[in-house]
CSV table of C-alpha atoms in Angstrom, one decimal:
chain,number,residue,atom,x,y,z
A,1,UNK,CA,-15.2,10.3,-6.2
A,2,UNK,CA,-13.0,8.2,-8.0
A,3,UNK,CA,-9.4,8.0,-6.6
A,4,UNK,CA,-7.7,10.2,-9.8
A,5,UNK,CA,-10.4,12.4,-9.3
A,6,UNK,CA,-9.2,13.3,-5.4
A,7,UNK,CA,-5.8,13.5,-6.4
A,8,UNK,CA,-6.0,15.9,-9.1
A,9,UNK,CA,-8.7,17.9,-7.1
A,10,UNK,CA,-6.1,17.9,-3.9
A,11,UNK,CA,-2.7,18.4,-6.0
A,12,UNK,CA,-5.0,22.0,-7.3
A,13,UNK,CA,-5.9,22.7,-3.4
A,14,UNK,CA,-1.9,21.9,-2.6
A,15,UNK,CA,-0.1,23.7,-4.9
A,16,UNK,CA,-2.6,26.9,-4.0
A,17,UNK,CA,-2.1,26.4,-0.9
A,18,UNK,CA,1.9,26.5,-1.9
A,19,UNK,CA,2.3,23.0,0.3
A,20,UNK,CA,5.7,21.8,-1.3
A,21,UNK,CA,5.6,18.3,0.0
A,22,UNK,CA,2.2,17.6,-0.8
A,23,UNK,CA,1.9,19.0,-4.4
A,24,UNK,CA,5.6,17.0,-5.1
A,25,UNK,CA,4.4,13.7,-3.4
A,26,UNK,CA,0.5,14.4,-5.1
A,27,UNK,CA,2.1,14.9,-8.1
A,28,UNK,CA,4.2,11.8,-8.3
A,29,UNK,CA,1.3,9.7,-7.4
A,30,UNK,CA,-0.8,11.6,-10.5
A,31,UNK,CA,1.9,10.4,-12.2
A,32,UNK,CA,2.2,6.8,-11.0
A,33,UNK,CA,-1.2,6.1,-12.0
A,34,UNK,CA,-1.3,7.7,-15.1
A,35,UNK,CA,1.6,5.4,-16.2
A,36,UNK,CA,-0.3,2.5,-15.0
A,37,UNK,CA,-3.1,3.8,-17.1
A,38,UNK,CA,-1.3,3.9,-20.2
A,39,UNK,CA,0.7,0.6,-19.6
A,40,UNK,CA,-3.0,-0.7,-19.2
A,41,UNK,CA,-4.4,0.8,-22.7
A,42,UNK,CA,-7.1,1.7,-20.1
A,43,UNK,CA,-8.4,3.9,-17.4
A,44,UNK,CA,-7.9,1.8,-14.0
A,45,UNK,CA,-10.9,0.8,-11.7
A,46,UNK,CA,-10.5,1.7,-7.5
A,47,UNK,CA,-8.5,-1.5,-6.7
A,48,UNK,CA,-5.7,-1.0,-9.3
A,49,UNK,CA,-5.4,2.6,-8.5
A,50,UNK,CA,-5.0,1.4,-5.1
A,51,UNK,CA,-2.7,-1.4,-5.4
A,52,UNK,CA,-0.5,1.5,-7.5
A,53,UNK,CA,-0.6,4.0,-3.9
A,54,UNK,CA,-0.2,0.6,-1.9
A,55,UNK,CA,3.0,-0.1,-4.2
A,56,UNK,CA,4.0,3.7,-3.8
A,57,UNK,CA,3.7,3.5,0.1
A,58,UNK,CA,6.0,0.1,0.5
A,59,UNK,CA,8.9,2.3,-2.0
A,60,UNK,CA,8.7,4.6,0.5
A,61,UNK,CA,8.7,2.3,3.5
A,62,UNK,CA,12.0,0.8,2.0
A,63,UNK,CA,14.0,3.9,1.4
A,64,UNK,CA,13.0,5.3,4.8
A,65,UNK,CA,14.5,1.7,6.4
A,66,UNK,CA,17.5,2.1,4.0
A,67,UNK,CA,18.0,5.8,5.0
A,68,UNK,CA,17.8,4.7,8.9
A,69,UNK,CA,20.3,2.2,8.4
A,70,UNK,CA,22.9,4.3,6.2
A,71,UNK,CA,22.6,7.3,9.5
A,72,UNK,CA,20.6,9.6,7.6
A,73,UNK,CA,17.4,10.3,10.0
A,74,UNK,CA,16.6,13.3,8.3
A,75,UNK,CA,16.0,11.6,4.5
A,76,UNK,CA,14.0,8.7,6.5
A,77,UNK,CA,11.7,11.7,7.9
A,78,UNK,CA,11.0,13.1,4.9
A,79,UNK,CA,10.4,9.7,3.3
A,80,UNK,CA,7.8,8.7,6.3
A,81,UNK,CA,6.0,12.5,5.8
A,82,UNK,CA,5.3,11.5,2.1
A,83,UNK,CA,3.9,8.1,3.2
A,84,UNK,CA,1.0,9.6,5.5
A,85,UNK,CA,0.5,12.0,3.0
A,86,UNK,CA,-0.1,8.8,0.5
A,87,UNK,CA,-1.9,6.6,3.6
A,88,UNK,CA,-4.6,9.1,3.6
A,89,UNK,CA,-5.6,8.0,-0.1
A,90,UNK,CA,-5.8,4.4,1.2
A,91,UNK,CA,-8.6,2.3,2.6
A,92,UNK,CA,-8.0,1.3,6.3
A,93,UNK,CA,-5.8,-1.6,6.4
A,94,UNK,CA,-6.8,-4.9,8.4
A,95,UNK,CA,-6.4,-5.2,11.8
A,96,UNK,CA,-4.6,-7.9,13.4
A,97,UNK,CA,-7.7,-9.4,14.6
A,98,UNK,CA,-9.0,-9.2,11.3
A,99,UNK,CA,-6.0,-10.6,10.0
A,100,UNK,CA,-6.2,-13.7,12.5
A,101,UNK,CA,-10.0,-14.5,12.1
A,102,UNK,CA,-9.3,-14.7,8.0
A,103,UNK,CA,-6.0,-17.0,8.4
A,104,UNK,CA,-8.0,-19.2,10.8
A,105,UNK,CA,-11.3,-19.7,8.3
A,106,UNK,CA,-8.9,-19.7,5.1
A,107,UNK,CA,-6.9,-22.4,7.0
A,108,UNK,CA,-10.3,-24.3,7.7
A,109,UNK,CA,-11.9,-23.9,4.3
A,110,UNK,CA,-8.3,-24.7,3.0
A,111,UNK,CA,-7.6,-27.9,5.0
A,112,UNK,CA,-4.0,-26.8,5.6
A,113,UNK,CA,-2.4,-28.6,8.0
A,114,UNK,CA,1.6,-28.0,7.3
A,115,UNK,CA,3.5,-25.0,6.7
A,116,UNK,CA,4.1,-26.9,3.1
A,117,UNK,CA,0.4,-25.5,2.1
A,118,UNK,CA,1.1,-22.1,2.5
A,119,UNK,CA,0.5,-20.8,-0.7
A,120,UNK,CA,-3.3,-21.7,-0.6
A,121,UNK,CA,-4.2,-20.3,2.5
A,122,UNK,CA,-2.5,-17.1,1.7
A,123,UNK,CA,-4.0,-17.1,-1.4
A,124,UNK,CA,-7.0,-17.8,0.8
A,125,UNK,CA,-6.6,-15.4,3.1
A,126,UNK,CA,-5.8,-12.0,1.1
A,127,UNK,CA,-9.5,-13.2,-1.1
A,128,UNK,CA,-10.9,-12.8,2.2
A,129,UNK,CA,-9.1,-9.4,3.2
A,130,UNK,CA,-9.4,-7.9,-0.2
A,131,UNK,CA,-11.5,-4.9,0.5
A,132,UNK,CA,-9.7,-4.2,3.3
A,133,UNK,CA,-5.9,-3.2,1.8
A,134,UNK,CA,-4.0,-6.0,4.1
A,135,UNK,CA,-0.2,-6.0,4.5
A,136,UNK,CA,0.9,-8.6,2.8
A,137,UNK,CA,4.4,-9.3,5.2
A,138,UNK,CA,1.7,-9.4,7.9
A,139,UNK,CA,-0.5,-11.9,6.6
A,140,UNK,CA,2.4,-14.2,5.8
A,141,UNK,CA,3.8,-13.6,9.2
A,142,UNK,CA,0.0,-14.6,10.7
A,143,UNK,CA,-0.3,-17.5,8.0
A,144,UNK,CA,3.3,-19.2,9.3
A,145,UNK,CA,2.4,-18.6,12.9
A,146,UNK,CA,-0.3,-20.3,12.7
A,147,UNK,CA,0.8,-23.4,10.2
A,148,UNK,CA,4.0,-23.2,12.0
């Protein structure tokens, strides 16, 4: 089922289900996407959609590190429930392992041999992880270990 699909179907179950959170988090993702939609003059395929809930996610990731460092744990809660409600919506990110074996072959295909060539074997490395949602900050972190 395609990923606007599930959301509309689940915002239906949440808000009958009278599950505040979820139908205001649901509905801002709904929302998200359709904006992308119309900014695009098209509907969106699997990957946008989920590059939009990955964006969504890292907002949320920010405000709750903001919120934790301005003393206000109970706003960083509440920003950390939306993102498991939006992580569910997500393919399973890369493990480290998986992170490691791609920087190592995009390093080998690449050539790379100083941290000057980083761009190409990132750009290497998230072709290789595409389908599986990688962290970005972790793959650079993995790509200037290893050049490093």
């Amino acid at each position: 089922m395609p990923l606007m699909d599930q959301i509309s179907q689940d915002l239906t179950t949440a808000m009958k289900a009278q599950e505040a959170l979820r139908t205001g988090v649901l509905r801002m993702a709904k929302a998200a996407l359709k904006n992308k939609e119309i900014d695009k003059h098209a509907p969106l395929d699997e990957a946008e959609a989920t590059k939009v809930l990955q964006t969504l996610v890292k907002q949320r990731e920010d405000s709750a590190d903001q919120f934790r460092k301005g003393k206000r744990p109970e706003l960083a809660e509440k920003e950390e429930a939306e993102i498991a409600i939006l992580k569910a919506y997500l393919p399973q990110g890369a493990s480290d392992a998986e992170i490691a074996a791609a920087v190592e072959k995009a390093v080998a295909e690449t050539g790379a041999t100083s941290i000057k060539e980083i761009g190409r074997v990132m750009k290497a490395t998230l072709a290789a992880l595409a389908g599986h949602a990688p962290d970005g900050k972790k793959v650079s972190e993995a790509v200037r270990k290893r050049l490093g």
